[in-house]
XYZ file of N, CA and C in Angstrom:
402
model
N -19.579 -17.041 30.541
C -18.671 -16.181 29.812
C -18.965 -16.328 28.330
N -19.088 -15.240 27.660
C -19.373 -15.239 26.228
C -18.049 -15.300 25.474
N -17.786 -16.422 24.786
C -16.524 -16.593 24.076
C -16.782 -16.782 22.594
N -15.816 -16.383 21.759
C -15.989 -16.636 20.325
C -15.913 -18.134 20.059
N -16.679 -18.598 19.073
C -16.680 -20.020 18.740
C -15.428 -20.432 17.986
N -15.059 -19.671 16.966
C -13.962 -20.035 16.072
C -12.833 -19.042 16.251
N -11.641 -19.546 16.543
C -10.488 -18.683 16.786
C -9.419 -19.021 15.747
N -9.056 -18.071 14.879
C -8.087 -18.368 13.818
C -6.698 -18.659 14.377
N -5.995 -19.574 13.672
C -4.630 -19.942 14.051
C -3.634 -19.450 13.001
N -3.814 -19.900 11.752
C -2.849 -19.578 10.691
C -3.439 -19.944 9.340
N -2.899 -19.374 8.268
C -3.319 -19.804 6.932
C -3.017 -21.294 6.739
N -3.915 -21.987 6.067
C -3.774 -23.429 5.869
C -2.461 -23.799 5.181
N -1.984 -22.965 4.270
C -0.758 -23.241 3.537
C 0.497 -23.284 4.393
N 0.437 -22.768 5.620
C 1.604 -22.780 6.505
C 1.839 -24.139 7.154
N 0.870 -25.044 7.040
C 0.969 -26.348 7.693
C 1.262 -27.412 6.645
N 2.439 -28.030 6.727
C 2.830 -29.032 5.740
C 2.620 -30.445 6.275
N 2.468 -31.375 5.366
C 2.278 -32.788 5.704
C 3.438 -33.304 6.557
N 3.118 -33.779 7.749
C 4.087 -34.358 8.690
C 5.264 -33.434 8.981
N 5.038 -32.141 8.795
C 6.085 -31.148 9.048
C 5.895 -30.511 10.412
N 6.480 -29.349 10.571
C 6.363 -28.627 11.836
C 4.905 -28.310 12.127
N 4.555 -28.423 13.388
C 3.215 -28.052 13.816
C 3.152 -26.560 14.082
N 1.955 -26.069 14.266
C 1.752 -24.662 14.604
C 1.134 -24.609 15.990
N 1.808 -23.908 16.891
C 1.335 -23.751 18.270
C 0.400 -22.544 18.367
N -0.500 -22.588 19.333
C -1.367 -21.442 19.601
C -1.726 -21.421 21.078
N -1.998 -20.216 21.578
C -2.374 -20.050 22.978
C -3.843 -20.371 23.173
N -4.134 -20.959 24.315
C -5.508 -21.264 24.696
C -5.514 -21.438 26.209
N -6.649 -21.786 26.765
C -6.702 -22.126 28.182
C -7.691 -23.260 28.387
N -7.509 -23.943 29.509
C -8.389 -25.049 29.886
C -9.177 -24.645 31.115
N -10.452 -24.962 31.124
C -11.269 -24.729 32.307
C -10.892 -25.781 33.346
N -10.453 -25.317 34.502
C -10.055 -26.192 35.601
C -10.893 -25.833 36.824
N -10.940 -26.709 37.839
C -11.753 -26.420 39.027
C -11.424 -25.085 39.696
N -10.156 -24.659 39.658
C -9.762 -23.407 40.308
C -9.738 -22.226 39.356
N -10.235 -22.419 38.139
C -10.248 -21.344 37.150
C -9.443 -21.727 35.926
N -9.473 -20.886 34.888
C -8.774 -21.204 33.643
C -7.262 -21.317 33.839
N -6.665 -22.263 33.119
C -5.218 -22.468 33.141
C -4.677 -22.225 31.737
N -3.667 -21.370 31.628
C -3.054 -21.081 30.329
C -2.271 -22.296 29.846
N -2.524 -22.709 28.613
C -1.816 -23.819 27.977
C -1.607 -23.453 26.511
N -0.903 -24.311 25.795
C -0.835 -24.148 24.350
C -1.529 -25.330 23.700
N -2.017 -25.074 22.515
C -2.527 -26.130 21.660
C -1.622 -26.193 20.449
N -1.856 -27.181 19.598
C -1.089 -27.248 18.358
C -1.885 -27.972 17.294
N -1.542 -27.671 16.058
C -2.120 -28.375 14.915
C -0.985 -28.975 14.099
N -1.267 -30.147 13.528
C -0.358 -30.818 12.597
C -1.190 -31.341 11.437
N -0.507 -31.572 10.321
C -1.183 -32.186 9.174
C -0.635 -33.605 9.026
N -1.557 -34.571 8.972
C -1.179 -35.979 8.818
C -2.156 -36.632 7.856
N -1.621 -37.215 6.785
C -2.432 -37.843 5.736
C -3.469 -36.870 5.174
N -3.059 -35.620 5.031
C -3.895 -34.602 4.423
C -4.917 -33.953 5.335
N -5.013 -34.406 6.580
C -6.016 -33.892 7.515
C -5.320 -33.087 8.608
N -5.915 -31.951 8.975
C -5.388 -31.134 10.066
C -5.989 -31.635 11.377
N -5.109 -31.920 12.331
C -5.527 -32.401 13.651
C -5.063 -31.412 14.707
N -5.902 -31.173 15.721
C -5.564 -30.260 16.798
C -5.568 -30.952 18.147
N -4.592 -30.603 18.974
C -4.438 -31.216 20.292
C -3.993 -30.181 21.310
N -4.337 -30.412 22.579
C -3.757 -29.632 23.669
C -2.317 -30.112 23.817
N -1.400 -29.191 23.947
C 0.029 -29.510 23.982
C 0.464 -29.939 25.383
N -0.059 -31.076 25.830
C 0.311 -31.633 27.130
C 0.377 -33.146 27.037
N 1.506 -33.696 27.476
C 1.637 -35.147 27.560
C 0.634 -35.664 28.592
N 0.099 -36.841 28.369
C -0.879 -37.410 29.303
C -0.209 -38.090 30.489
N 1.090 -38.315 30.423
C 1.818 -38.916 31.538
C 2.127 -37.854 32.591
N 2.743 -36.780 32.162
C 3.056 -35.625 33.000
C 2.693 -34.405 32.167
N 2.072 -33.423 32.775
C 1.576 -32.261 32.021
C 2.719 -31.351 31.570
N 3.524 -31.862 30.623
C 4.580 -31.064 30.000
C 4.261 -30.942 28.518
N 4.784 -29.890 27.895
C 4.556 -29.721 26.461
C 5.290 -30.809 25.688
N 4.673 -31.248 24.596
C 5.238 -32.335 23.800
C 6.453 -31.925 22.983
N 6.417 -30.752 22.372
C 7.457 -30.395 21.406
C 8.795 -30.100 22.079
N 9.832 -30.730 21.541
C 11.186 -30.573 22.072
C 11.811 -29.274 21.601
N 11.405 -28.799 20.469
C 11.707 -27.472 19.934
C 10.345 -26.939 19.508
N 10.024 -25.667 19.760
C 8.685 -25.193 19.405
C 8.262 -25.600 17.991
N 7.143 -26.324 17.913
C 6.586 -26.757 16.638
C 7.064 -28.115 16.159
N 8.077 -28.696 16.811
C 8.600 -30.005 16.400
C 7.928 -31.102 17.225
N 6.912 -31.715 16.652
C 6.125 -32.731 17.348
C 6.362 -34.136 16.819
N 6.635 -34.265 15.516
C 6.757 -35.584 14.895
C 8.109 -36.241 15.176
N 8.094 -37.587 15.176
C 9.351 -38.333 15.199
C 10.050 -38.143 13.853
N 11.252 -38.676 13.717
C 12.034 -38.437 12.497
C 11.374 -39.003 11.244
N 10.548 -40.043 11.389
C 9.851 -40.628 10.236
C 8.542 -39.903 9.920
N 8.093 -39.036 10.816
C 6.825 -38.337 10.608
C 5.612 -39.205 10.877
N 5.801 -40.277 11.659
C 4.699 -41.203 11.931
C 3.967 -40.924 13.238
N 4.684 -40.471 14.262
C 4.098 -40.294 15.587
C 4.469 -38.938 16.169
N 3.620 -38.448 17.065
C 3.908 -37.261 17.853
C 4.644 -37.747 19.097
N 5.761 -37.126 19.430
C 6.578 -37.582 20.553
C 6.600 -36.578 21.688
N 6.564 -37.099 22.928
C 6.755 -36.267 24.107
C 8.244 -35.997 24.260
N 8.591 -34.747 24.498
C 9.989 -34.343 24.614
C 10.650 -34.851 25.887
N 9.868 -35.251 26.886
C 10.440 -35.640 28.175
C 10.607 -37.152 28.306
N 9.545 -37.908 28.093
C 9.596 -39.358 28.317
C 9.507 -40.181 27.041
N 9.378 -39.532 25.892
C 9.344 -40.264 24.635
C 8.043 -40.972 24.338
N 6.974 -40.642 25.050
C 5.674 -41.241 24.727
C 5.340 -40.921 23.277
N 4.834 -41.916 22.549
C 4.487 -41.737 21.133
C 2.976 -41.767 20.980
N 2.441 -40.772 20.287
C 0.999 -40.642 20.079
C 0.680 -40.710 18.593
N -0.405 -41.391 18.251
C -0.882 -41.402 16.864
C -1.390 -40.000 16.535
N -0.913 -39.379 15.449
C -1.300 -38.000 15.149
C -2.763 -37.826 14.772
N -3.423 -38.899 14.327
C -4.823 -38.773 13.917
C -5.809 -39.057 15.043
N -5.429 -39.872 16.025
C -6.343 -40.214 17.120
C -5.895 -39.658 18.459
N -4.612 -39.299 18.579
C -4.070 -38.828 19.844
C -3.812 -39.936 20.845
N -4.017 -41.190 20.468
C -3.830 -42.313 21.386
C -2.343 -42.593 21.561
N -1.932 -42.779 22.810
C -0.550 -43.116 23.112
C -0.318 -44.579 22.738
N 0.637 -44.813 21.845
C 0.911 -46.175 21.368
C 2.157 -46.777 22.006
N 2.986 -45.955 22.643
C 4.121 -46.484 23.395
C 4.568 -45.439 24.408
N 5.166 -45.937 25.485
C 5.619 -45.044 26.538
C 4.819 -45.244 27.806
N 5.001 -44.361 28.781
C 4.400 -44.546 30.103
C 2.886 -44.328 30.176
N 2.259 -43.873 29.113
C 0.814 -43.588 29.165
C 0.058 -44.332 28.063
N 0.487 -45.557 27.752
C -0.129 -46.347 26.676
C -1.644 -46.383 26.847
N -2.336 -46.188 25.744
C -3.796 -46.205 25.610
C -4.471 -44.936 26.133
N -3.740 -44.057 26.782
C -4.320 -42.766 27.140
C -4.338 -41.927 25.869
N -4.974 -40.763 25.909
C -5.171 -39.984 24.690
C -4.933 -38.506 24.943
N -4.295 -37.855 23.981
C -4.167 -36.402 24.036
C -5.554 -35.778 24.032
N -5.668 -34.587 24.612
C -6.950 -33.878 24.601
C -7.148 -33.236 23.237
N -8.224 -33.606 22.533
C -8.438 -33.062 21.189
C -8.944 -31.624 21.219
N -8.560 -30.880 20.203
C -9.047 -29.519 19.991
C -9.773 -29.530 18.650
N -11.082 -29.222 18.633
C -11.820 -29.218 17.361
C -11.270 -28.155 16.407
N -11.058 -28.567 15.169
C -10.462 -27.704 14.150
C -11.443 -27.521 12.998
N -11.519 -26.302 12.479
C -12.273 -26.009 11.254
C -11.410 -25.122 10.366
N -11.494 -25.356 9.072
C -10.803 -24.505 8.105
C -11.858 -23.659 7.412
N -11.706 -22.348 7.523
C -12.651 -21.400 6.925
C -11.890 -20.462 5.990
N -12.304 -20.471 4.738
C -11.698 -19.593 3.733
C -10.173 -19.662 3.764
N -9.645 -20.891 3.870
C -8.207 -21.096 3.828
C -7.465 -20.812 5.118
N -8.196 -20.572 6.201
C -7.567 -20.292 7.492
C -7.937 -21.398 8.473
N -6.915 -21.960 9.130
C -7.134 -22.968 10.170
C -7.547 -22.244 11.440
N -8.590 -22.738 12.079
C -9.026 -22.177 13.350
C -9.474 -23.278 14.282
N -9.558 -22.955 15.555
C -10.036 -23.938 16.526
C -11.335 -23.452 17.142
N -12.094 -24.404 17.647
C -13.412 -24.114 18.203
C -13.328 -24.104 19.727
N -13.696 -22.989 20.318
C -13.734 -22.860 21.768
C -15.073 -23.390 22.269
N -15.011 -24.457 23.075
C -16.239 -25.008 23.666
C -15.866 -25.948 24.803
N -16.828 -26.196 25.667
C -16.576 -27.082 26.807
C -15.464 -26.538 27.681
N -14.452 -27.367 27.923
C -13.315 -26.965 28.754
C -12.220 -26.249 27.980
N -12.404 -26.091 26.669
C -11.416 -25.410 25.827
C -11.819 -23.951 25.683
N -11.002 -23.065 26.225
C -11.335 -21.643 26.290
C -10.307 -20.804 25.538
N -10.704 -19.576 25.150
C -9.734 -18.662 24.535
C -8.566 -18.416 25.489
N -7.465 -17.903 24.968
C -6.310 -17.634 25.831
C -6.665 -16.673 26.953
N -5.989 -16.838 28.061
C -6.170 -15.929 29.196
C -5.486 -14.611 28.854
N -6.225 -13.528 29.012
C -5.666 -12.190 28.822
C -6.021 -11.372 30.046
N -5.529 -10.160 30.099
C -5.852 -9.312 31.245
C -7.336 -8.969 31.279
N -8.032 -9.072 30.142
C -9.452 -8.720 30.126
C -10.362 -9.909 30.403
N -9.863 -11.158 30.255
C -10.754 -12.294 30.524
C -10.226 -13.202 31.622
N -9.209 -12.748 32.336
C -8.622 -13.560 33.394
C -9.493 -13.495 34.640
N -9.681 -14.650 35.267
C -10.496 -14.727 36.484
C -9.647 -15.294 37.610
N -9.236 -14.447 38.557
C -8.430 -14.920 39.700
C -9.320 -15.107 40.903
């Protein structure tokens, strides 16, 4: 399947340090075909990090309110269901039921002030009626 390499998410200025994350649609290549999921980006220590929005303990979205990923101190990304805490820069679970496991990273590039993600490997563009494979 011919997919675009870089998929824009949002202007870089919309992402604040340890503030609300920005969600985006994507899909994961699975044995039975692509699965629709969301990804997200956050800014931590001046760097934009991208992750698949799925807890490694149970495949549920992390944000308890859309875009709210950080704990109250802005130090860790928290799972809305079991409270697993992930380091925002490495995606490693530092506490909770999935300690030492890691969020699935999404490669991020900023081009001309726009944050975008790179579609490659098992990370695919969002499923649409034109690229869906049943």
